[in-house]
Amino acid sequence: MSFSMKDFSLEGKVAWVTGAGHGIGFEIAKALHEAGATIVFNTSREESMQKGVESYQKAGIKAHGYVCDVTDEKAVKKLTKKIEEEVGTIDILINNAGVIKRVPMLEMNTDDFRQVIDVDLNGPFIVSKAVLPSMIKKGHGKIINICSMMSELGREDVSAYAAAKGGLKMLTKNICSEFGDANIQCNGIGPGYIETPQTKPLREKQDDGSRHPFDEFIINRTPAGRWGKTDDLAGPAVFLASDASNFVNGHILYVDGGLLAYIGKQP
Ligand code: NAP
Ligand code: GCO
């Protein structure tokens, strides 16, 4: 069948975006809604869920918000069943919920390391595992894992985060390998440095009003010469969630203003 713009439509699909009360997840959810999908999201805290629902309402979107910690397998299974009853089975899952701890490795305690791995790697495993049976039954499904520059690169104080996001890249390829023949596509989006609360500490102005050295570093390291905005991720997410990408599987789409292609500004 020849290509049609309808291939990008998500009309009639149910999309679950984890951790989407604000930030990258919220923007991706808004884009999926714009393309026609019904939006389901969860956060780990009641307060962020309520705030999220209000933000969607302000944007004219009726999103189904739930409180559920993605590391709690029992709770995730229970919520999946509830969503299936209240909204419908999931066509599109975006594993977006994530945390970061910026601590030099020798100062990082093992519990904190484990917690980052738990949310950023075990979480996507748990939620994917919960939605896959219905996707297999329906004969189609899209899973998009939100990876990172740290799926490819290391840096001084993000050992747990890099380990988790590197693992998430490989979980993506493995889900593709295991379920490709069930017409399920699992891809990743690797955002570059994006302006969200997660990266706020890296952009805070110095006492003398000058830019944070890390802010300068990122601008110089990114060919686009700027931080990413959350809406830079909208088009790539719709593409990977839609039928337009049905033969794209196990791929990580880096949306980074060219950062990974660049050695950095010449001295
Ligand atoms: P953010 O502003 O910190 O938002 C993270 C969201 O995840 C929050 O809504 C939070 O909700 C939720 N969350 C955290 N732990 C959870 C858990 N255990 N169960 C359920 N929800 C949980 O982050 P962001 O910057 O938008 O990033 C979103 C994703 O993109 C993350 O995976 C992050 O690693 C990744 N990423 C970010 C950047 C960037 O530059 N910002 C770049 C690359 C990748 P609660 O407050 O309720 O916990
Ligand atoms: C950091 C950053 C990141 C980004 C992102 C890059 O401290 O280096 O927070 O790791 O948020 O994941 O893609």
Short mmCIF file of N, CA and C in Angstrom, two decimals, residues 12-190:
data_model
loop_
_atom_site.label_atom_id
_atom_site.label_comp_id
_atom_site.label_asym_id
_atom_site.label_seq_id
_atom_site.Cartn_x
_atom_site.Cartn_y
_atom_site.Cartn_z
N GLY A 12 -7.84 6.84 17.53
CA GLY A 12 -8.37 5.57 18.05
C GLY A 12 -7.37 4.80 18.90
N LYS A 13 -6.15 5.33 19.07
CA LYS A 13 -5.12 4.61 19.86
C LYS A 13 -5.14 5.10 21.31
N VAL A 14 -4.76 4.19 22.20
CA VAL A 14 -4.59 4.57 23.61
C VAL A 14 -3.08 4.60 23.90
N ALA A 15 -2.62 5.74 24.40
CA ALA A 15 -1.18 5.89 24.69
C ALA A 15 -0.97 6.11 26.18
N TRP A 16 -0.10 5.31 26.77
CA TRP A 16 0.26 5.46 28.19
C TRP A 16 1.67 6.03 28.24
N VAL A 17 1.77 7.22 28.83
CA VAL A 17 3.08 7.86 28.99
C VAL A 17 3.40 7.89 30.48
N THR A 18 4.44 7.19 30.89
CA THR A 18 4.75 7.13 32.32
C THR A 18 5.46 8.43 32.74
N GLY A 19 5.21 8.84 33.99
CA GLY A 19 5.88 10.04 34.53
C GLY A 19 5.59 11.28 33.72
N ALA A 20 4.35 11.42 33.24
CA ALA A 20 4.06 12.52 32.29
C ALA A 20 3.21 13.63 32.89
N GLY A 21 3.46 13.98 34.15
CA GLY A 21 2.74 15.11 34.75
C GLY A 21 3.29 16.43 34.26
N HIS A 22 4.55 16.45 33.89
CA HIS A 22 5.19 17.66 33.36
C HIS A 22 6.39 17.24 32.52
N GLY A 23 7.17 18.21 32.08
CA GLY A 23 8.46 17.90 31.42
C GLY A 23 8.31 17.20 30.08
N ILE A 24 9.28 16.34 29.78
CA ILE A 24 9.34 15.67 28.48
C ILE A 24 8.10 14.80 28.25
N GLY A 25 7.70 14.05 29.27
CA GLY A 25 6.55 13.15 29.14
C GLY A 25 5.28 13.92 28.80
N PHE A 26 5.09 15.04 29.47
CA PHE A 26 3.90 15.88 29.25
C PHE A 26 3.86 16.37 27.80
N GLU A 27 5.00 16.84 27.31
CA GLU A 27 5.04 17.39 25.95
C GLU A 27 4.80 16.28 24.92
N ILE A 28 5.39 15.10 25.18
CA ILE A 28 5.17 13.97 24.26
C ILE A 28 3.68 13.58 24.28
N ALA A 29 3.10 13.53 25.46
CA ALA A 29 1.68 13.17 25.57
C ALA A 29 0.81 14.16 24.80
N LYS A 30 1.13 15.45 24.93
CA LYS A 30 0.35 16.47 24.21
C LYS A 30 0.42 16.22 22.70
N ALA A 31 1.62 15.88 22.22
CA ALA A 31 1.80 15.64 20.78
C ALA A 31 1.02 14.40 20.34
N LEU A 32 1.05 13.35 21.15
CA LEU A 32 0.31 12.13 20.79
C LEU A 32 -1.19 12.43 20.75
N HIS A 33 -1.63 13.26 21.68
CA HIS A 33 -3.05 13.67 21.69
C HIS A 33 -3.37 14.45 20.43
N GLU A 34 -2.49 15.38 20.08
CA GLU A 34 -2.70 16.18 18.86
C GLU A 34 -2.84 15.27 17.63
N ALA A 35 -2.12 14.14 17.67
CA ALA A 35 -2.18 13.19 16.53
C ALA A 35 -3.38 12.25 16.64
N GLY A 36 -4.16 12.39 17.73
CA GLY A 36 -5.42 11.64 17.81
C GLY A 36 -5.53 10.63 18.95
N ALA A 37 -4.45 10.43 19.71
CA ALA A 37 -4.48 9.38 20.75
C ALA A 37 -5.19 9.84 22.02
N THR A 38 -5.75 8.86 22.74
CA THR A 38 -6.26 9.08 24.09
C THR A 38 -5.09 8.92 25.05
N ILE A 39 -4.97 9.87 26.00
CA ILE A 39 -3.78 9.88 26.86
C ILE A 39 -4.04 9.35 28.26
N VAL A 40 -3.17 8.42 28.65
CA VAL A 40 -3.14 7.91 30.01
C VAL A 40 -1.75 8.24 30.55
N PHE A 41 -1.68 8.72 31.80
CA PHE A 41 -0.35 8.93 32.37
C PHE A 41 -0.36 8.56 33.84
N ASN A 42 0.82 8.34 34.38
CA ASN A 42 0.94 8.11 35.82
C ASN A 42 2.14 8.90 36.34
N THR A 43 2.09 9.17 37.64
CA THR A 43 3.27 9.71 38.32
C THR A 43 3.38 8.93 39.63
N SER A 44 4.49 9.11 40.35
CA SER A 44 4.62 8.31 41.58
C SER A 44 3.92 9.00 42.75
N ARG A 45 3.59 10.29 42.60
CA ARG A 45 3.00 11.02 43.73
C ARG A 45 1.65 11.63 43.34
N GLU A 46 0.73 11.63 44.32
CA GLU A 46 -0.62 12.20 44.11
C GLU A 46 -0.53 13.66 43.65
N GLU A 47 0.35 14.41 44.32
CA GLU A 47 0.43 15.85 44.03
C GLU A 47 0.82 16.10 42.57
N SER A 48 1.84 15.37 42.09
CA SER A 48 2.28 15.61 40.70
C SER A 48 1.23 15.10 39.70
N MET A 49 0.47 14.07 40.11
CA MET A 49 -0.59 13.57 39.22
C MET A 49 -1.69 14.64 39.09
N GLN A 50 -2.12 15.19 40.26
CA GLN A 50 -3.18 16.22 40.23
C GLN A 50 -2.74 17.44 39.42
N LYS A 51 -1.50 17.88 39.67
CA LYS A 51 -0.98 19.03 38.91
C LYS A 51 -0.97 18.72 37.43
N GLY A 52 -0.59 17.49 37.11
CA GLY A 52 -0.55 17.05 35.71
C GLY A 52 -1.93 17.13 35.08
N VAL A 53 -2.93 16.59 35.77
CA VAL A 53 -4.31 16.60 35.23
C VAL A 53 -4.73 18.05 34.93
N GLU A 54 -4.39 18.97 35.88
CA GLU A 54 -4.73 20.39 35.65
C GLU A 54 -4.02 20.94 34.42
N SER A 55 -2.74 20.57 34.26
CA SER A 55 -1.99 21.07 33.09
C SER A 55 -2.61 20.57 31.79
N TYR A 56 -3.01 19.29 31.78
CA TYR A 56 -3.66 18.75 30.57
C TYR A 56 -4.98 19.49 30.32
N GLN A 57 -5.74 19.69 31.43
CA GLN A 57 -7.03 20.40 31.27
C GLN A 57 -6.80 21.77 30.65
N LYS A 58 -5.78 22.49 31.17
CA LYS A 58 -5.48 23.83 30.63
C LYS A 58 -5.15 23.76 29.15
N ALA A 59 -4.55 22.62 28.74
CA ALA A 59 -4.18 22.46 27.32
C ALA A 59 -5.35 21.89 26.51
N GLY A 60 -6.52 21.75 27.17
CA GLY A 60 -7.72 21.27 26.46
C GLY A 60 -7.71 19.76 26.25
N ILE A 61 -6.96 19.05 27.11
CA ILE A 61 -6.85 17.59 26.94
C ILE A 61 -7.46 16.89 28.16
N LYS A 62 -8.30 15.90 27.88
CA LYS A 62 -8.83 15.10 28.99
C LYS A 62 -7.91 13.88 29.13
N ALA A 63 -6.94 13.99 30.04
CA ALA A 63 -6.00 12.88 30.22
C ALA A 63 -6.44 12.04 31.42
N HIS A 64 -6.18 10.76 31.37
CA HIS A 64 -6.52 9.87 32.48
C HIS A 64 -5.28 9.74 33.36
N GLY A 65 -5.30 10.35 34.54
CA GLY A 65 -4.13 10.35 35.42
C GLY A 65 -4.25 9.34 36.54
N TYR A 66 -3.17 8.66 36.85
CA TYR A 66 -3.16 7.65 37.93
C TYR A 66 -1.87 7.82 38.75
N VAL A 67 -1.95 7.39 40.01
CA VAL A 67 -0.74 7.37 40.83
C VAL A 67 -0.23 5.94 40.87
N CYS A 68 1.01 5.75 40.44
CA CYS A 68 1.58 4.40 40.45
C CYS A 68 3.09 4.51 40.29
N ASP A 69 3.80 3.84 41.18
CA ASP A 69 5.26 3.82 41.11
C ASP A 69 5.67 2.72 40.11
N VAL A 70 6.43 3.11 39.09
CA VAL A 70 6.76 2.13 38.03
C VAL A 70 7.66 1.00 38.52
N THR A 71 8.23 1.13 39.72
CA THR A 71 9.10 0.07 40.23
C THR A 71 8.31 -1.00 41.00
N ASP A 72 7.02 -0.72 41.22
CA ASP A 72 6.20 -1.63 42.02
C ASP A 72 5.40 -2.54 41.07
N GLU A 73 5.90 -3.74 40.84
CA GLU A 73 5.33 -4.61 39.81
C GLU A 73 3.85 -4.93 40.07
N LYS A 74 3.54 -5.17 41.34
CA LYS A 74 2.15 -5.51 41.68
C LYS A 74 1.22 -4.35 41.33
N ALA A 75 1.66 -3.14 41.72
CA ALA A 75 0.84 -1.95 41.46
C ALA A 75 0.72 -1.69 39.96
N VAL A 76 1.79 -1.92 39.21
CA VAL A 76 1.77 -1.69 37.76
C VAL A 76 0.80 -2.66 37.09
N LYS A 77 0.82 -3.92 37.53
CA LYS A 77 -0.09 -4.93 36.96
C LYS A 77 -1.54 -4.54 37.23
N LYS A 78 -1.78 -4.08 38.48
CA LYS A 78 -3.14 -3.70 38.89
C LYS A 78 -3.60 -2.49 38.06
N LEU A 79 -2.69 -1.53 37.89
CA LEU A 79 -3.06 -0.33 37.13
C LEU A 79 -3.32 -0.68 35.66
N THR A 80 -2.50 -1.58 35.10
CA THR A 80 -2.68 -1.96 33.69
C THR A 80 -4.09 -2.51 33.49
N LYS A 81 -4.52 -3.36 34.42
CA LYS A 81 -5.85 -3.95 34.32
C LYS A 81 -6.93 -2.86 34.40
N LYS A 82 -6.69 -1.93 35.34
CA LYS A 82 -7.65 -0.83 35.53
C LYS A 82 -7.74 0.03 34.26
N ILE A 83 -6.59 0.36 33.67
CA ILE A 83 -6.59 1.17 32.44
C ILE A 83 -7.33 0.41 31.34
N GLU A 84 -7.05 -0.88 31.25
CA GLU A 84 -7.70 -1.68 30.19
C GLU A 84 -9.22 -1.64 30.35
N GLU A 85 -9.69 -1.68 31.63
CA GLU A 85 -11.14 -1.64 31.88
C GLU A 85 -11.72 -0.24 31.65
N GLU A 86 -10.99 0.78 32.16
CA GLU A 86 -11.56 2.15 32.16
C GLU A 86 -11.33 2.89 30.83
N VAL A 87 -10.22 2.60 30.15
CA VAL A 87 -9.89 3.37 28.94
C VAL A 87 -9.78 2.48 27.71
N GLY A 88 -9.14 1.35 27.86
CA GLY A 88 -8.92 0.44 26.73
C GLY A 88 -7.51 -0.15 26.81
N THR A 89 -7.24 -1.12 25.96
CA THR A 89 -5.90 -1.71 25.99
C THR A 89 -4.90 -0.73 25.38
N ILE A 90 -3.67 -0.86 25.82
CA ILE A 90 -2.63 0.11 25.42
C ILE A 90 -2.10 -0.24 24.03
N ASP A 91 -2.12 0.76 23.14
CA ASP A 91 -1.51 0.60 21.82
C ASP A 91 -0.08 1.14 21.82
N ILE A 92 0.13 2.18 22.65
CA ILE A 92 1.43 2.87 22.64
C ILE A 92 1.87 3.06 24.09
N LEU A 93 3.05 2.57 24.40
CA LEU A 93 3.61 2.81 25.74
C LEU A 93 4.87 3.65 25.60
N ILE A 94 4.92 4.75 26.35
CA ILE A 94 6.15 5.56 26.38
C ILE A 94 6.74 5.43 27.78
N ASN A 95 7.86 4.73 27.89
CA ASN A 95 8.54 4.61 29.18
C ASN A 95 9.39 5.86 29.39
N ASN A 96 8.78 6.84 30.08
CA ASN A 96 9.41 8.14 30.25
C ASN A 96 9.85 8.42 31.68
N ALA A 97 9.14 7.84 32.68
CA ALA A 97 9.45 8.14 34.08
C ALA A 97 10.93 7.88 34.34
N GLY A 98 11.57 8.81 35.02
CA GLY A 98 12.99 8.61 35.29
C GLY A 98 13.47 9.54 36.39
N VAL A 99 14.59 9.15 37.00
CA VAL A 99 15.24 10.00 38.01
C VAL A 99 16.74 10.02 37.71
N ILE A 100 17.40 11.03 38.26
CA ILE A 100 18.86 11.10 38.11
C ILE A 100 19.45 11.49 39.46
N LYS A 101 20.61 10.97 39.77
CA LYS A 101 21.35 11.43 40.95
C LYS A 101 22.74 11.79 40.47
N ARG A 102 23.10 13.06 40.66
CA ARG A 102 24.43 13.50 40.20
C ARG A 102 25.39 13.48 41.38
N VAL A 103 26.08 12.36 41.51
CA VAL A 103 27.00 12.16 42.64
C VAL A 103 28.24 11.45 42.11
N PRO A 104 29.46 11.95 42.43
CA PRO A 104 30.65 11.22 41.98
C PRO A 104 30.60 9.77 42.50
N MET A 105 31.06 8.85 41.66
CA MET A 105 30.89 7.43 41.96
C MET A 105 31.41 7.02 43.35
N LEU A 106 32.55 7.52 43.74
CA LEU A 106 33.10 7.09 45.03
C LEU A 106 32.31 7.61 46.22
N GLU A 107 31.47 8.62 45.97
CA GLU A 107 30.64 9.16 47.06
C GLU A 107 29.21 8.63 47.01
N MET A 108 28.93 7.86 45.96
CA MET A 108 27.54 7.42 45.79
C MET A 108 27.28 6.16 46.62
N ASN A 109 26.20 6.18 47.41
CA ASN A 109 25.95 4.95 48.16
C ASN A 109 25.14 3.97 47.31
N THR A 110 25.30 2.70 47.64
CA THR A 110 24.75 1.64 46.80
C THR A 110 23.23 1.71 46.73
N ASP A 111 22.58 2.14 47.80
CA ASP A 111 21.11 2.24 47.77
C ASP A 111 20.66 3.25 46.73
N ASP A 112 21.38 4.37 46.64
CA ASP A 112 21.02 5.40 45.64
C ASP A 112 21.26 4.87 44.23
N PHE A 113 22.38 4.16 44.04
CA PHE A 113 22.67 3.56 42.73
C PHE A 113 21.52 2.63 42.34
N ARG A 114 21.15 1.77 43.29
CA ARG A 114 20.06 0.81 43.02
C ARG A 114 18.75 1.51 42.69
N GLN A 115 18.49 2.63 43.39
CA GLN A 115 17.20 3.32 43.17
C GLN A 115 17.10 3.87 41.75
N VAL A 116 18.22 4.41 41.25
CA VAL A 116 18.22 4.95 39.88
C VAL A 116 18.01 3.82 38.87
N ILE A 117 18.71 2.70 39.09
CA ILE A 117 18.54 1.55 38.18
C ILE A 117 17.09 1.06 38.25
N ASP A 118 16.54 1.08 39.46
CA ASP A 118 15.18 0.58 39.67
C ASP A 118 14.17 1.39 38.86
N VAL A 119 14.24 2.72 38.96
CA VAL A 119 13.25 3.55 38.25
C VAL A 119 13.54 3.58 36.75
N ASP A 120 14.81 3.77 36.38
CA ASP A 120 15.13 4.07 34.96
C ASP A 120 15.29 2.82 34.10
N LEU A 121 15.53 1.68 34.72
CA LEU A 121 15.71 0.45 33.91
C LEU A 121 14.68 -0.63 34.29
N ASN A 122 14.58 -0.92 35.58
CA ASN A 122 13.60 -1.95 35.97
C ASN A 122 12.18 -1.47 35.70
N GLY A 123 11.93 -0.16 35.87
CA GLY A 123 10.59 0.40 35.62
C GLY A 123 10.12 0.10 34.19
N PRO A 124 10.90 0.49 33.16
CA PRO A 124 10.49 0.17 31.79
C PRO A 124 10.29 -1.33 31.54
N PHE A 125 11.11 -2.16 32.19
CA PHE A 125 10.92 -3.62 32.06
C PHE A 125 9.55 -4.01 32.62
N ILE A 126 9.25 -3.51 33.83
CA ILE A 126 8.01 -3.88 34.51
C ILE A 126 6.78 -3.41 33.75
N VAL A 127 6.81 -2.15 33.28
CA VAL A 127 5.61 -1.62 32.60
C VAL A 127 5.46 -2.28 31.22
N SER A 128 6.59 -2.49 30.52
CA SER A 128 6.50 -3.16 29.20
C SER A 128 5.92 -4.56 29.37
N LYS A 129 6.43 -5.27 30.39
CA LYS A 129 5.97 -6.64 30.62
C LYS A 129 4.46 -6.67 30.90
N ALA A 130 3.97 -5.62 31.57
CA ALA A 130 2.53 -5.59 31.90
C ALA A 130 1.66 -5.34 30.67
N VAL A 131 2.15 -4.53 29.71
CA VAL A 131 1.27 -4.20 28.56
C VAL A 131 1.47 -5.14 27.38
N LEU A 132 2.59 -5.85 27.33
CA LEU A 132 2.89 -6.69 26.15
C LEU A 132 1.84 -7.77 25.87
N PRO A 133 1.31 -8.48 26.88
CA PRO A 133 0.34 -9.54 26.55
C PRO A 133 -0.85 -9.03 25.73
N SER A 134 -1.39 -7.85 26.09
CA SER A 134 -2.53 -7.32 25.31
C SER A 134 -2.08 -6.89 23.92
N MET A 135 -0.86 -6.35 23.82
CA MET A 135 -0.35 -5.95 22.49
C MET A 135 -0.23 -7.18 21.60
N ILE A 136 0.28 -8.26 22.16
CA ILE A 136 0.46 -9.50 21.39
C ILE A 136 -0.91 -9.99 20.92
N LYS A 137 -1.87 -9.96 21.85
CA LYS A 137 -3.23 -10.42 21.51
C LYS A 137 -3.83 -9.59 20.38
N LYS A 138 -3.60 -8.25 20.46
CA LYS A 138 -4.18 -7.37 19.43
C LYS A 138 -3.46 -7.44 18.10
N GLY A 139 -2.19 -7.90 18.16
CA GLY A 139 -1.42 -8.02 16.92
C GLY A 139 -0.69 -6.76 16.52
N HIS A 140 -0.59 -5.81 17.46
CA HIS A 140 0.25 -4.64 17.20
C HIS A 140 0.57 -3.92 18.50
N GLY A 141 1.63 -3.13 18.48
CA GLY A 141 1.99 -2.35 19.66
C GLY A 141 3.25 -1.55 19.42
N LYS A 142 3.34 -0.43 20.11
CA LYS A 142 4.53 0.43 20.01
C LYS A 142 5.04 0.71 21.42
N ILE A 143 6.31 0.45 21.64
CA ILE A 143 6.93 0.81 22.93
C ILE A 143 8.09 1.76 22.62
N ILE A 144 8.09 2.89 23.29
CA ILE A 144 9.17 3.87 23.09
C ILE A 144 9.83 4.12 24.44
N ASN A 145 11.11 3.82 24.52
CA ASN A 145 11.84 4.03 25.77
C ASN A 145 12.63 5.34 25.70
N ILE A 146 12.45 6.16 26.71
CA ILE A 146 13.17 7.44 26.71
C ILE A 146 14.57 7.21 27.27
N CYS A 147 15.51 7.19 26.35
CA CYS A 147 16.92 6.94 26.70
C CYS A 147 17.61 8.26 27.00
N SER A 148 18.84 8.43 26.57
CA SER A 148 19.60 9.63 26.98
C SER A 148 20.90 9.70 26.19
N MET A 149 21.56 10.86 26.26
CA MET A 149 22.95 10.93 25.78
C MET A 149 23.79 9.90 26.54
N MET A 150 23.37 9.67 27.80
CA MET A 150 24.11 8.73 28.66
C MET A 150 23.83 7.27 28.31
N SER A 151 23.03 7.03 27.24
CA SER A 151 22.96 5.67 26.69
C SER A 151 24.22 5.40 25.87
N GLU A 152 24.94 6.48 25.52
CA GLU A 152 26.15 6.36 24.69
C GLU A 152 27.40 6.91 25.36
N LEU A 153 27.22 7.91 26.22
CA LEU A 153 28.37 8.65 26.75
C LEU A 153 28.43 8.57 28.26
N GLY A 154 29.61 8.67 28.79
CA GLY A 154 29.75 8.78 30.24
C GLY A 154 30.02 10.22 30.62
N ARG A 155 29.97 10.46 31.92
CA ARG A 155 30.29 11.80 32.42
C ARG A 155 30.65 11.63 33.89
N GLU A 156 31.26 12.67 34.50
CA GLU A 156 31.90 12.48 35.81
C GLU A 156 30.98 11.95 36.92
N ASP A 157 29.75 12.42 37.02
CA ASP A 157 29.02 12.08 38.24
C ASP A 157 27.64 11.46 38.01
N VAL A 158 27.50 10.69 36.92
CA VAL A 158 26.17 10.08 36.66
C VAL A 158 26.28 8.57 36.42
N SER A 159 27.08 7.89 37.23
CA SER A 159 27.35 6.46 36.98
C SER A 159 26.07 5.62 36.94
N ALA A 160 25.19 5.84 37.91
CA ALA A 160 23.97 5.01 37.96
C ALA A 160 23.07 5.32 36.77
N TYR A 161 22.93 6.61 36.49
CA TYR A 161 22.05 7.04 35.38
C TYR A 161 22.57 6.49 34.05
N ALA A 162 23.89 6.59 33.83
CA ALA A 162 24.47 6.09 32.57
C ALA A 162 24.30 4.58 32.48
N ALA A 163 24.50 3.89 33.60
CA ALA A 163 24.33 2.43 33.59
C ALA A 163 22.89 2.07 33.25
N ALA A 164 21.95 2.82 33.83
CA ALA A 164 20.53 2.53 33.59
C ALA A 164 20.14 2.85 32.15
N LYS A 165 20.56 4.01 31.66
CA LYS A 165 20.14 4.42 30.31
C LYS A 165 20.87 3.60 29.24
N GLY A 166 22.09 3.17 29.52
CA GLY A 166 22.77 2.24 28.61
C GLY A 166 22.03 0.92 28.58
N GLY A 167 21.60 0.47 29.75
CA GLY A 167 20.82 -0.78 29.85
C GLY A 167 19.49 -0.64 29.12
N LEU A 168 18.89 0.55 29.22
CA LEU A 168 17.58 0.77 28.59
C LEU A 168 17.71 0.69 27.06
N LYS A 169 18.84 1.18 26.55
CA LYS A 169 19.08 1.05 25.10
C LYS A 169 19.07 -0.44 24.72
N MET A 170 19.72 -1.27 25.49
CA MET A 170 19.79 -2.70 25.17
C MET A 170 18.46 -3.42 25.44
N LEU A 171 17.72 -2.97 26.46
CA LEU A 171 16.39 -3.55 26.68
C LEU A 171 15.51 -3.26 25.45
N THR A 172 15.68 -2.06 24.89
CA THR A 172 14.93 -1.67 23.69
C THR A 172 15.21 -2.66 22.55
N LYS A 173 16.50 -2.93 22.33
CA LYS A 173 16.87 -3.84 21.24
C LYS A 173 16.36 -5.25 21.54
N ASN A 174 16.35 -5.61 22.81
CA ASN A 174 15.89 -6.96 23.14
C ASN A 174 14.39 -7.12 22.99
N ILE A 175 13.62 -6.10 23.38
CA ILE A 175 12.16 -6.17 23.19
C ILE A 175 11.87 -6.26 21.69
N CYS A 176 12.61 -5.48 20.90
CA CYS A 176 12.45 -5.56 19.43
C CYS A 176 12.72 -6.99 18.96
N SER A 177 13.79 -7.58 19.45
CA SER A 177 14.19 -8.92 19.00
C SER A 177 13.15 -9.97 19.38
N GLU A 178 12.61 -9.81 20.61
CA GLU A 178 11.72 -10.84 21.12
C GLU A 178 10.30 -10.74 20.57
N PHE A 179 9.86 -9.51 20.25
CA PHE A 179 8.43 -9.32 19.90
C PHE A 179 8.21 -8.74 18.51
N GLY A 180 9.29 -8.61 17.74
CA GLY A 180 9.15 -8.08 16.38
C GLY A 180 8.20 -8.91 15.54
N ASP A 181 8.24 -10.23 15.74
CA ASP A 181 7.37 -11.09 14.92
C ASP A 181 5.91 -11.04 15.38
N ALA A 182 5.64 -10.35 16.49
CA ALA A 182 4.25 -10.14 16.92
C ALA A 182 3.77 -8.75 16.47
N ASN A 183 4.52 -8.16 15.54
CA ASN A 183 4.19 -6.82 15.03
C ASN A 183 4.24 -5.76 16.13
N ILE A 184 5.24 -5.92 17.02
CA ILE A 184 5.44 -4.90 18.06
C ILE A 184 6.78 -4.23 17.77
N GLN A 185 6.74 -2.89 17.71
CA GLN A 185 7.98 -2.15 17.50
C GLN A 185 8.40 -1.48 18.80
N CYS A 186 9.64 -1.71 19.17
CA CYS A 186 10.19 -1.06 20.36
C CYS A 186 11.40 -0.25 19.95
N ASN A 187 11.29 1.06 20.10
CA ASN A 187 12.38 1.96 19.76
C ASN A 187 12.67 2.88 20.94
N GLY A 188 13.79 3.58 20.85
CA GLY A 188 14.12 4.54 21.90
C GLY A 188 14.21 5.94 21.33
N ILE A 189 13.97 6.92 22.20
CA ILE A 189 14.29 8.31 21.85
C ILE A 189 15.38 8.73 22.84
N GLY A 190 16.47 9.24 22.32
CA GLY A 190 17.55 9.71 23.18
C GLY A 190 17.60 11.23 23.14
#
